[in-house]
Amino acid sequence: MAKDSLPHFNDQATRKECVVKNYSRRIAHVVLILGLLCIGYRYYYLPLQSTGPQPTRYCNKPLQSLSSSRLESFQQCSIDNLLNTGLYFLDTASPISVADYEERRDRLASALVADGVDAFVVEPGYTFKYYANVSQPEWEVWEPEERPFLMIVQPTQDQKTGEIKANTSFLCPSFEAERALLLGMPFSEPIQIIPWEEHWNPYSTLMESQAISSQNGTPRLMVDEEMRDFIQRGLSSAGFDVVGLKGRVEQVRQTKSESEVGILRAVNTGTVEAVRQMRKCLYPGLTESEITEVLDNTLRAAGLEPFFDIVLFDENAANPHGGTNGSKVLEAETFILIDVGAHLYGYSSDICRTFFPPFFKKPSCGASTPEHIKEKLKVQPLLFNAEPLLTTTQVWDIVFEAQTQSIHQMRENSTAASTDIAARDVISEAGYGETFTHRVGHGIGIKAHESPYLNKGNVNTLLKSGMTFTSEPGIYLVDNFGVRHEDVLLVQGHDEPVLLTGTRAGGPWDP
Ligand SMILES: *[C@@H]1O[C@H](CO)[C@@H](O)[C@H](O)[C@H]1NC(C)=O
Ligand SMILES: *[C@@H]1O[C@H](CO)[C@@H](O)[C@H](O)[C@H]1NC(C)=O
Ligand SMILES: *[C@@H]1O[C@H](CO)[C@@H](O)[C@H](O)[C@H]1NC(C)=O
Ligand SMILES: *[C@@H]1O[C@H](CO)[C@@H](O)[C@H](O)[C@H]1NC(C)=O
């Protein structure tokens, strides 16, 4: 079979190559002929034509080069503005150290004791990255590996001090053990590997190694939320008692350390600052996609790596996550919504601002507002809200007040639900309840969206000091516009939460 199929593949490849070659030869011919025609036109036909309009449209692209140089100066303006801030926001961030990773694993060990579990098991992914700095693609770039490579964390008691410490080992394919060591995982002690050969059952290997000690004979494992189903089933059939992520163990990653808060503050404040500095450079005629590109490059200039960037104009913003193709053009009175996230040292920002461009001047108090601007600021009536009582800017204010009320709820021992309900009450009282179609927020850390999730159904989860959340209420008016304000906050005991985005928006002309 293999012998037959090899030449067959070669044939296919050769034929494909021929087709491509013929095709490119034909294109080359066409280009050559067009080129000759253009030259001929310029040097033969044009000199004869002394009067009349000059046909400058052929053989060059003045419009495009003009617009791209404007785009370049827009980008330069935006980057310069951000760099001119001195990148003050980066001051609170430094990379996570080996000692930080060890402290995390020790907190995990104590949580395991509190939850009555013998060991925590996780495979490369976000949680593995959190405890030992290896993401799924860092372990396996092509696709998730079917051979289990598992980190196992067990609590041990220090004989002298009595403190609970983490003891970490790795179940690893035997032939990959060397590669696992080359990952340079953050451990100050030598790494312990339990190897399994290709023809062995990895889960029975783990059981038979007796690496996991247990009080009652059946080791109880807590698996991470990202653990794939076939690995969980494998562990169960090898005789382990497998339980899902919950309790104190889940709270370990939810509760941020000082260094994590420092990075989250830097990346979120920097992302807001980038939007503000970019806004000053806007001019009419830009598309949503062009602004996305320039904002991305502005963030990169500050060392922040964007991973999503949604720029939506007017009615396109009525879909909270967009979905339109980015071709809508910026006009004087366009209402702009930007929801953007970037990474710094593996931590995420996630912020949103809704604003008018700088060349749409804020109507001044007392002065009479021109009709077309009044029309622009007027909100279309809702079916369930008979009168069009509000202006765009009033809708902006309602969302802001909803955000304020949800932030007030972000204190230790409040329920996750209460933060959502507080925002929802404000929007419902204004008559727009049905237009606030998503939850008010979510936890944020190495992932932009982390548990706990702030929705009105999450009545059993209590907020704890050290947890970080977005507050992002919105109002979405179909065919009209959308408004969302999103900031990031740190829960801090009984007090008001700490803002990690620098300053909240000041108004539709001051994002
Ligand atoms: C964690 O991994 C990143 C690369 O993903 C690396 O830049 C960083 O130095 C590592 N941290 C430690 C403490 O090894
Ligand atoms: C850590 O666990 C391994 C495997 O169970 C064991 O061999 C080792 O002695 C433990 N180390 C400590 C310091 O408890
Ligand atoms: C983008 O969407 C608009 C509005 O639906 C449409 O008119 C336009 O042709 C689309 N452009 C591209 C490049 O798909
Ligand atoms: C939250 O509740 C726990 C358990 O009841 C309590 O120990 C803690 O002091 C409370 N926190 C605050 C800030 O009141």
Coordinates of C-alpha atoms and ligand atoms in Angstrom, one line a residue:
M1 CA 0.0 0.0 0.0
A2 CA 2.6 2.5 1.1
K3 CA 4.7 1.7 -2.0
D4 CA 1.8 2.4 -4.3
S5 CA 0.7 5.5 -2.7
L6 CA 4.0 7.2 -2.6
P7 CA 4.4 7.8 -6.4
H8 CA 0.7 8.6 -6.6
F9 CA 1.3 11.5 -4.1
N10 CA 4.3 12.6 -6.1
D11 CA 2.2 12.6 -9.3
Q12 CA -0.4 14.8 -7.6
A13 CA 2.2 17.1 -6.4
T14 CA 3.9 17.4 -9.8
R15 CA 0.6 18.0 -11.5
K16 CA -0.3 20.7 -8.9
E17 CA 3.1 22.3 -9.5
C18 CA 2.5 22.3 -13.2
V19 CA -0.9 24.0 -12.9
V20 CA 0.6 26.6 -10.6
K21 CA 3.5 27.2 -12.9
N22 CA 1.2 27.5 -16.0
Y23 CA -1.0 29.8 -14.0
S24 CA 1.9 32.0 -12.8
R25 CA 3.3 32.1 -16.4
R26 CA -0.1 33.4 -17.6
I27 CA -0.2 36.0 -14.9
A28 CA 3.3 37.1 -15.8
H29 CA 2.2 37.5 -19.4
V30 CA -0.8 39.6 -18.5
V31 CA 1.3 41.8 -16.2
L32 CA 3.9 42.3 -18.9
I33 CA 1.3 43.3 -21.5
L34 CA -0.4 45.7 -19.1
G35 CA 3.0 47.2 -18.2
L36 CA 3.9 47.8 -21.9
L37 CA 0.4 49.3 -22.5
C38 CA 0.9 51.7 -19.6
I39 CA 4.4 52.7 -20.8
G40 CA 3.2 53.1 -24.3
Y41 CA 0.2 55.2 -23.1
R42 CA 2.5 57.5 -21.1
Y43 CA 5.2 58.1 -23.7
Y44 CA 3.3 57.8 -26.9
Y45 CA -0.3 58.8 -26.3
L46 CA 0.1 61.4 -23.5
P47 CA 2.5 63.8 -25.3
L48 CA 0.1 64.0 -28.2
Q49 CA -2.7 65.0 -25.9
S50 CA -1.7 68.6 -24.9
T51 CA -5.0 69.8 -23.7
G52 CA -7.9 68.5 -21.5
P53 CA -7.8 66.7 -18.1
Q54 CA -4.6 64.7 -17.4
P55 CA -5.5 61.1 -16.9
T56 CA -3.5 60.5 -13.8
R57 CA -5.5 57.5 -12.7
Y58 CA -3.4 55.0 -14.7
C59 CA -0.3 53.3 -13.6
N60 CA -0.1 54.8 -10.1
K61 CA -2.4 55.0 -7.0
P62 CA -2.2 58.6 -5.7
L63 CA -5.4 58.2 -3.5
Q64 CA -4.3 55.1 -1.8
S65 CA -0.8 56.4 -1.1
L66 CA -2.3 59.6 0.2
S67 CA -4.6 57.7 2.6
S68 CA -1.9 55.3 3.7
S69 CA 0.5 58.2 4.6
R70 CA -2.4 59.8 6.6
L71 CA -2.8 56.4 8.3
E72 CA 0.9 56.3 9.1
S73 CA 0.8 59.8 10.6
F74 CA -2.4 58.7 12.6
Q75 CA -0.4 55.8 13.9
Q76 CA 2.7 57.9 14.7
C77 CA 0.6 60.4 16.5
S78 CA -1.0 57.7 18.6
I79 CA 2.2 56.0 19.5
D80 CA 4.0 59.3 20.2
N81 CA 1.2 60.4 22.5
L82 CA 1.4 57.1 24.5
L83 CA 5.2 57.1 24.7
N84 CA 5.0 60.8 25.8
T85 CA 3.1 59.7 28.9
G86 CA 6.4 58.1 30.0
L87 CA 4.6 54.8 30.2
Y88 CA 4.1 55.6 34.0
F89 CA 1.6 52.7 34.2
L90 CA 4.4 50.1 33.8
D91 CA 5.9 51.0 37.1
T92 CA 3.8 48.6 39.1
A93 CA 4.6 45.5 37.1
S94 CA 7.5 43.0 37.4
P95 CA 7.6 39.4 36.1
I96 CA 6.4 36.6 38.4
S97 CA 9.4 35.1 40.2
V98 CA 10.2 31.5 41.1
A99 CA 9.4 32.3 44.7
D100 CA 5.9 33.5 43.6
Y101 CA 5.3 30.2 41.9
E102 CA 6.5 28.3 45.0
E103 CA 4.2 30.4 47.2
R104 CA 1.2 29.6 44.9
R105 CA 1.9 25.9 45.1
D106 CA 2.2 26.1 48.9
R107 CA -1.2 27.9 49.1
L108 CA -2.6 25.1 46.9
A109 CA -1.2 22.5 49.3
S110 CA -3.0 24.2 52.3
A111 CA -6.2 24.4 50.2
L112 CA -6.0 20.7 49.5
V113 CA -5.8 19.9 53.2
A114 CA -8.8 22.2 53.8
D115 CA -10.8 20.5 51.1
G116 CA -9.8 16.9 52.2
V117 CA -8.1 16.0 49.0
D118 CA -4.8 14.1 48.6
A119 CA -3.5 15.7 45.4
F120 CA -4.3 18.2 42.7
V121 CA -3.7 17.1 39.1
V122 CA -3.5 19.4 36.1
E123 CA -2.2 19.2 32.5
P124 CA -0.5 22.0 30.4
G125 CA -3.0 24.9 30.1
Y126 CA -3.9 28.1 32.0
T127 CA -3.8 26.5 35.4
F128 CA -0.5 24.7 34.8
K129 CA 0.8 28.0 33.5
Y130 CA -0.3 29.6 36.8
Y131 CA 1.4 26.9 39.0
A132 CA 4.5 26.0 36.9
N133 CA 4.6 28.4 33.9
V134 CA 3.8 26.0 31.0
S135 CA 0.8 26.6 28.7
Q136 CA -0.6 24.0 26.4
P137 CA 1.2 25.4 23.3
E138 CA 4.4 25.7 25.2
W139 CA 4.3 22.0 25.9
E140 CA 2.9 20.9 22.5
V141 CA 2.9 23.5 19.7
W142 CA 1.0 21.6 17.1
E143 CA -2.1 20.3 18.9
P144 CA -3.0 19.1 22.4
E145 CA -1.0 16.0 23.1
E146 CA -2.9 12.7 23.6
R147 CA -0.1 11.4 25.9
P148 CA -0.8 12.6 29.4
F149 CA 1.8 14.9 30.9
L150 CA 0.4 15.7 34.4
M151 CA 1.6 17.9 37.2
I152 CA 0.7 16.4 40.6
V153 CA 0.8 18.6 43.7
Q154 CA 0.5 17.0 47.2
P155 CA 0.6 18.6 50.6
T156 CA 3.4 17.6 52.9
Q157 CA 4.0 18.8 56.4
D158 CA 7.4 20.2 57.3
Q159 CA 8.8 18.0 60.1
K160 CA 10.4 21.0 61.9
T161 CA 8.0 23.9 61.4
G162 CA 4.7 22.0 61.0
E163 CA 4.0 24.2 57.9
I164 CA 2.1 22.7 55.0
K165 CA 4.3 22.7 51.8
A166 CA 3.7 21.6 48.3
N167 CA 5.4 18.4 47.0
T168 CA 5.2 18.4 43.2
S169 CA 5.8 15.6 40.8
F170 CA 5.2 15.0 37.1
L171 CA 3.7 12.0 35.3
C172 CA 5.5 12.2 32.0
P173 CA 6.0 10.0 28.8
S174 CA 9.4 8.4 29.4
F175 CA 10.9 9.6 26.1
E176 CA 9.8 13.2 26.9
A177 CA 11.3 13.4 30.4
E178 CA 14.4 15.2 29.1
R179 CA 12.2 17.8 27.3
A180 CA 10.1 18.3 30.4
L181 CA 13.3 19.3 32.3
L182 CA 14.3 21.6 29.5
L183 CA 11.1 23.6 30.0
G184 CA 12.9 25.3 32.9
M185 CA 9.9 25.1 35.2
P186 CA 10.0 27.5 38.2
F187 CA 11.3 25.1 40.9
S188 CA 14.3 25.8 43.2
E189 CA 14.5 22.0 44.0
P190 CA 15.1 19.2 41.5
I191 CA 12.0 18.1 39.6
Q192 CA 10.6 14.7 40.3
I193 CA 9.4 12.7 37.2
I194 CA 7.3 9.5 37.2
P195 CA 8.0 8.1 33.7
W196 CA 5.6 5.9 31.7
E197 CA 6.6 3.8 28.6
E198 CA 4.5 4.0 25.4
H199 CA 3.0 0.6 25.9
W200 CA 2.1 1.1 29.6
N201 CA -1.2 2.5 31.0
P202 CA -0.1 5.9 32.4
Y203 CA -2.8 6.0 35.0
S204 CA -2.0 2.6 36.5
T205 CA 1.6 3.6 36.4
L206 CA 0.8 6.5 38.6
M207 CA -1.2 4.3 41.0
E208 CA 1.5 1.6 41.2
S209 CA 4.2 4.2 41.8
Q210 CA 2.6 4.9 45.1
A211 CA 3.6 8.5 44.7
I212 CA 0.3 9.7 46.0
S213 CA -0.2 8.8 49.6
S214 CA -3.6 8.6 51.0
Q215 CA -5.2 8.2 54.4
N216 CA -7.8 5.5 53.6
G217 CA -6.2 3.6 50.7
T218 CA -8.0 5.2 47.8
P219 CA -6.2 8.4 46.8
R220 CA -8.5 11.3 46.2
L221 CA -7.5 13.5 43.3
M222 CA -9.0 16.9 42.5
V223 CA -8.7 17.6 38.7
D224 CA -8.5 21.1 37.2
E225 CA -11.4 22.5 35.1
E226 CA -9.3 22.1 32.0
M227 CA -8.5 18.5 32.5
R228 CA -9.7 16.5 29.5
D229 CA -12.4 13.9 29.9
F230 CA -10.3 10.8 28.8
I231 CA -7.6 11.6 31.4
Q232 CA -10.2 11.9 34.2
R233 CA -11.7 8.6 33.1
G234 CA -8.3 7.0 32.9
L235 CA -7.5 8.0 36.5
S236 CA -10.9 6.7 37.7
S237 CA -10.4 3.3 36.1
A238 CA -7.0 3.0 37.6
G239 CA -8.7 3.2 41.0
F240 CA -8.4 6.9 42.0
D241 CA -11.3 8.8 43.5
V242 CA -11.6 11.8 41.1
V243 CA -13.4 15.0 42.1
G244 CA -13.8 18.3 40.1
L245 CA -12.4 21.7 40.8
K246 CA -14.1 23.5 43.7
G247 CA -13.8 25.0 47.2
R248 CA -10.6 26.4 48.6
V249 CA -8.6 25.0 45.7
E250 CA -10.5 27.0 43.2
Q251 CA -10.0 30.1 45.3
V252 CA -6.2 29.9 45.1
R253 CA -6.1 31.1 41.5
Q254 CA -9.0 33.5 42.0
T255 CA -7.2 35.3 44.8
K256 CA -4.5 37.5 43.4
S257 CA -1.1 38.1 45.1
E258 CA 0.5 41.6 45.2
S259 CA 2.7 40.9 42.2
E260 CA -0.3 39.8 40.2
V261 CA -2.3 42.9 41.2
G262 CA 0.7 45.0 40.2
I263 CA 0.8 43.5 36.7
L264 CA -3.0 43.7 36.3
R265 CA -3.0 47.3 37.3
A266 CA -0.2 48.1 34.8
V267 CA -1.8 46.3 31.8
N268 CA -5.3 47.6 32.4
T269 CA -4.3 51.2 33.1
G270 CA -2.0 51.1 30.1
T271 CA -4.8 49.8 27.8
V272 CA -7.1 52.6 28.9
E273 CA -4.3 55.1 28.4
A274 CA -3.7 53.8 24.9
V275 CA -7.4 54.3 23.9
R276 CA -7.3 57.9 25.3
Q277 CA -4.1 58.8 23.5
M278 CA -5.2 57.2 20.2
R279 CA -8.5 59.0 20.4
K280 CA -6.8 62.4 20.2
C281 CA -5.4 61.5 16.8
L282 CA -8.7 60.4 15.1
Y283 CA -9.8 62.0 11.9
P284 CA -13.0 61.5 9.7
G285 CA -12.8 58.8 7.1
L286 CA -11.0 56.2 9.2
T287 CA -12.6 52.7 9.2
E288 CA -13.1 50.5 12.3
S289 CA -10.4 48.1 11.0
E290 CA -7.9 51.0 10.6
I291 CA -8.5 52.1 14.2
T292 CA -8.1 48.5 15.4
E293 CA -4.8 48.2 13.6
V294 CA -3.4 51.5 14.9
L295 CA -4.6 50.8 18.5
D296 CA -2.9 47.4 18.4
N297 CA 0.3 48.9 17.2
T298 CA 0.1 51.6 19.9
L299 CA -0.3 49.0 22.6
R300 CA 2.7 47.1 21.2
A301 CA 4.8 50.2 21.3
A302 CA 4.3 50.2 25.1
G303 CA 5.2 46.5 25.4
L304 CA 1.6 45.3 25.7
E305 CA 0.5 42.5 23.3
P306 CA -3.1 42.9 22.1
F307 CA -5.1 39.7 21.9
F308 CA -8.5 41.1 21.0
D309 CA -9.6 44.6 19.9
I310 CA -13.2 45.3 19.0
V311 CA -13.9 48.8 17.4
L312 CA -17.5 49.4 16.6
F313 CA -19.3 52.5 15.2
D314 CA -22.9 53.5 16.0
E315 CA -25.4 50.7 15.2
N316 CA -22.6 48.2 14.8
A317 CA -22.0 48.5 18.6
A318 CA -25.6 47.3 19.3
N319 CA -24.0 43.8 19.1
P320 CA -21.9 43.6 22.3
H321 CA -19.1 41.6 20.6
G322 CA -19.5 43.1 17.1
G323 CA -19.4 40.7 14.2
T324 CA -19.5 43.3 11.4
N325 CA -16.6 43.5 9.0
G326 CA -14.8 46.6 10.2
S327 CA -15.5 48.7 7.0
K328 CA -17.8 51.3 8.6
V329 CA -16.3 54.8 8.2
L330 CA -15.8 57.4 11.0
E331 CA -17.9 60.5 10.6
A332 CA -18.1 63.7 12.7
E333 CA -20.8 62.5 15.1
T334 CA -20.0 58.8 15.2
F335 CA -20.4 57.1 18.6
I336 CA -17.5 54.8 19.1
L337 CA -17.3 51.7 21.3
I338 CA -13.9 50.1 21.8
D339 CA -13.4 46.9 23.9
V340 CA -9.8 45.8 23.9
G341 CA -7.5 43.5 25.8
A342 CA -3.7 43.0 25.9
H343 CA -1.2 40.9 27.7
L344 CA 1.7 41.8 30.0
Y345 CA 3.8 39.2 31.7
G346 CA 1.0 36.7 30.9
Y347 CA -1.8 38.8 32.5
S348 CA -4.8 40.2 30.7
S349 CA -6.4 43.6 30.4
D350 CA -10.1 43.9 29.4
I351 CA -11.5 47.4 29.2
C352 CA -14.2 49.2 27.2
R353 CA -14.8 52.8 26.5
T354 CA -17.7 54.5 24.5
F355 CA -17.1 58.1 23.2
F356 CA -17.4 60.7 20.5
P357 CA -14.4 61.6 18.3
P358 CA -12.4 64.7 19.3
F359 CA -13.5 66.6 16.2
F360 CA -17.2 66.4 17.2
K361 CA -17.3 69.3 19.6
K362 CA -19.2 68.8 22.8
P363 CA -22.4 71.0 22.6
S364 CA -21.8 73.8 25.2
C365 CA -24.3 74.5 27.9
G366 CA -26.7 77.3 27.1
A367 CA -25.8 77.5 23.5
S368 CA -28.5 76.2 21.2
T369 CA -27.7 72.8 19.7
P370 CA -27.8 72.5 15.9
E371 CA -30.7 70.4 14.7
H372 CA -28.6 67.6 13.1
I373 CA -26.7 67.2 16.4
K374 CA -30.0 67.1 18.4
E375 CA -31.1 64.4 15.9
K376 CA -27.9 62.5 16.4
L377 CA -28.1 62.6 20.2
K378 CA -31.7 61.6 20.3
V379 CA -32.4 58.0 21.2
Q380 CA -34.9 56.1 19.1
P381 CA -38.0 55.1 21.1
L382 CA -38.1 51.5 22.3
L383 CA -41.2 49.5 21.8
F384 CA -41.5 48.8 25.5
N385 CA -40.6 52.4 26.4
A386 CA -43.1 54.6 24.6
E387 CA -41.3 58.0 24.7
P388 CA -37.9 58.8 23.3
L389 CA -37.1 60.7 26.4
L390 CA -33.4 60.3 26.4
T391 CA -30.3 61.5 24.5
T392 CA -27.3 59.4 23.7
T393 CA -25.4 61.1 26.4
Q394 CA -28.1 60.3 29.0
V395 CA -27.8 56.7 28.0
W396 CA -24.1 57.0 28.6
D397 CA -24.8 58.4 32.1
I398 CA -27.2 55.6 33.0
V399 CA -24.6 52.9 32.1
F400 CA -22.1 54.8 34.1
E401 CA -24.4 54.9 37.1
A402 CA -25.1 51.2 36.7
Q403 CA -21.3 50.6 36.8
T404 CA -20.9 52.7 39.9
Q405 CA -23.6 50.7 41.7
S406 CA -22.1 47.4 40.7
I407 CA -18.7 48.6 41.9
H408 CA -20.2 49.5 45.3
Q409 CA -21.1 45.8 45.7
M410 CA -17.6 44.5 45.1
R411 CA -16.7 43.8 48.8
E412 CA -15.7 40.8 50.7
N413 CA -18.7 38.4 51.4
S414 CA -21.0 40.1 48.9
T415 CA -22.5 37.5 46.5
A416 CA -21.4 37.5 42.9
A417 CA -25.0 38.0 42.0
S418 CA -25.4 41.2 43.9
T419 CA -22.9 43.1 41.7
D420 CA -25.0 42.2 38.6
I421 CA -28.3 43.0 40.2
A422 CA -27.1 46.4 41.4
A423 CA -26.2 47.4 37.8
R424 CA -29.3 45.8 36.4
D425 CA -31.6 47.7 38.8
V426 CA -30.3 51.1 37.6
I427 CA -30.8 50.2 33.9
S428 CA -34.2 48.6 34.5
E429 CA -35.4 51.7 36.5
A430 CA -34.5 53.8 33.5
G431 CA -36.6 51.6 31.3
Y432 CA -33.8 49.9 29.5
G433 CA -33.6 46.6 31.4
E434 CA -34.2 44.4 28.3
T435 CA -31.3 46.0 26.5
F436 CA -28.7 45.0 29.1
T437 CA -28.3 41.5 27.6
H438 CA -25.2 40.1 29.3
R439 CA -23.8 39.6 32.8
V440 CA -22.1 42.6 34.5
G441 CA -18.6 41.1 34.7
H442 CA -16.2 38.3 35.4
G443 CA -13.0 37.5 37.2
I444 CA -9.8 38.4 35.4
G445 CA -6.1 37.3 35.6
I446 CA -4.0 35.2 33.3
K447 CA -7.3 34.7 31.4
A448 CA -9.4 37.7 30.5
H449 CA -12.5 35.7 31.6
E450 CA -12.0 33.7 34.8
S451 CA -14.4 32.5 37.5
P452 CA -16.2 33.8 39.6
Y453 CA -18.7 35.1 37.0
L454 CA -20.8 38.0 38.0
N455 CA -24.4 37.2 36.9
K456 CA -27.6 37.4 38.8
G457 CA -27.9 33.6 39.1
N458 CA -24.5 33.2 40.9
V459 CA -26.0 33.6 44.4
N460 CA -23.8 31.1 46.1
T461 CA -20.4 32.5 45.3
L462 CA -19.0 35.0 47.8
L463 CA -16.5 37.6 46.8
K464 CA -13.2 37.5 48.7
S465 CA -10.4 40.0 49.2
G466 CA -7.8 39.7 46.5
M467 CA -10.3 38.8 43.8
T468 CA -10.2 40.9 40.6
F469 CA -13.3 41.6 38.5
T470 CA -14.5 43.6 35.5
S471 CA -17.6 45.7 35.9
E472 CA -19.0 46.2 32.4
P473 CA -22.7 47.0 32.2
G474 CA -24.1 48.1 28.8
I475 CA -27.2 49.3 26.9
Y476 CA -27.6 48.0 23.3
L477 CA -30.1 49.7 21.1
V478 CA -30.6 47.7 17.8
D479 CA -30.0 49.8 14.6
N480 CA -29.0 52.7 16.8
F481 CA -25.9 52.3 19.0
G482 CA -24.4 50.6 22.0
V483 CA -22.8 51.9 25.2
R484 CA -20.6 49.9 27.6
H485 CA -18.1 51.0 30.2
E486 CA -15.6 48.4 31.5
D487 CA -13.1 48.8 34.3
V488 CA -11.2 46.3 36.5
L489 CA -11.4 46.3 40.3
L490 CA -9.8 44.6 43.2
V491 CA -11.9 43.5 46.2
Q492 CA -10.5 44.7 49.4
G493 CA -12.3 43.7 52.6
H494 CA -15.2 45.9 53.6
D495 CA -13.9 48.9 51.7
E496 CA -14.7 50.2 48.3
P497 CA -12.8 48.1 45.7
V498 CA -9.5 49.4 44.3
L499 CA -9.6 50.6 40.7
L500 CA -7.0 48.9 38.5
T501 CA -7.7 51.0 35.3
G502 CA -6.3 54.3 36.5
T503 CA -9.4 56.5 36.2
R504 CA -12.9 55.7 35.1
A505 CA -14.4 57.5 32.1
G506 CA -15.3 61.1 32.6
G507 CA -18.0 61.4 29.9
P508 CA -18.7 60.8 26.2
W509 CA -16.0 63.4 25.4
D510 CA -13.6 62.1 28.0
P511 CA -13.1 58.4 27.9
Ligands
LIG1 C1 7.8 31.9 32.5 O1 7.7 31.7 31.1 C2 7.9 32.8 30.3 C3 7.7 32.4 28.9 O2 6.4 32.0 28.7 C4 9.3 33.4 30.6 O3 9.5 34.6 29.9 C5 9.5 33.6 32.1 O4 10.8 34.0 32.3 C6 9.2 32.4 32.9 N1 9.2 32.6 34.3 C7 10.0 32.0 35.1 C8 10.0 32.4 36.6 O5 10.7 31.1 34.8
LIG2 C1 7.5 14.1 47.5 O1 6.7 13.1 46.9 C2 7.5 12.0 46.4 C3 6.6 11.1 45.7 O2 5.5 10.7 46.5 C4 8.3 11.3 47.5 O3 9.1 10.3 47.0 C5 9.1 12.4 48.2 O4 9.8 11.8 49.3 C6 8.3 13.5 48.7 N1 9.1 14.6 49.2 C7 8.9 15.2 50.4 C8 9.9 16.2 50.7 O5 8.0 14.9 51.0
LIG3 C1 -18.8 44.9 4.9 O1 -20.2 45.0 5.3 C2 -20.9 46.1 4.7 C3 -22.2 46.2 5.4 O2 -22.8 45.0 5.5 C4 -21.0 45.8 3.2 O3 -21.6 46.8 2.5 C5 -19.6 45.7 2.6 O4 -19.6 45.3 1.3 C6 -18.7 44.6 3.4 N1 -17.4 44.7 3.0 C7 -16.6 43.6 2.8 C8 -15.2 43.9 2.4 O5 -17.0 42.5 3.0
LIG4 C1 -16.4 37.3 55.5 O1 -17.0 36.1 56.1 C2 -16.1 35.3 56.8 C3 -16.8 34.0 57.2 O2 -18.0 34.3 57.9 C4 -15.5 36.0 58.0 O3 -14.5 35.3 58.7 C5 -14.9 37.3 57.5 O4 -14.4 38.1 58.6 C6 -15.8 38.1 56.6 N1 -15.2 39.2 56.0 C7 -15.5 40.5 56.3 C8 -14.6 41.5 55.6 O5 -16.4 40.8 57.0

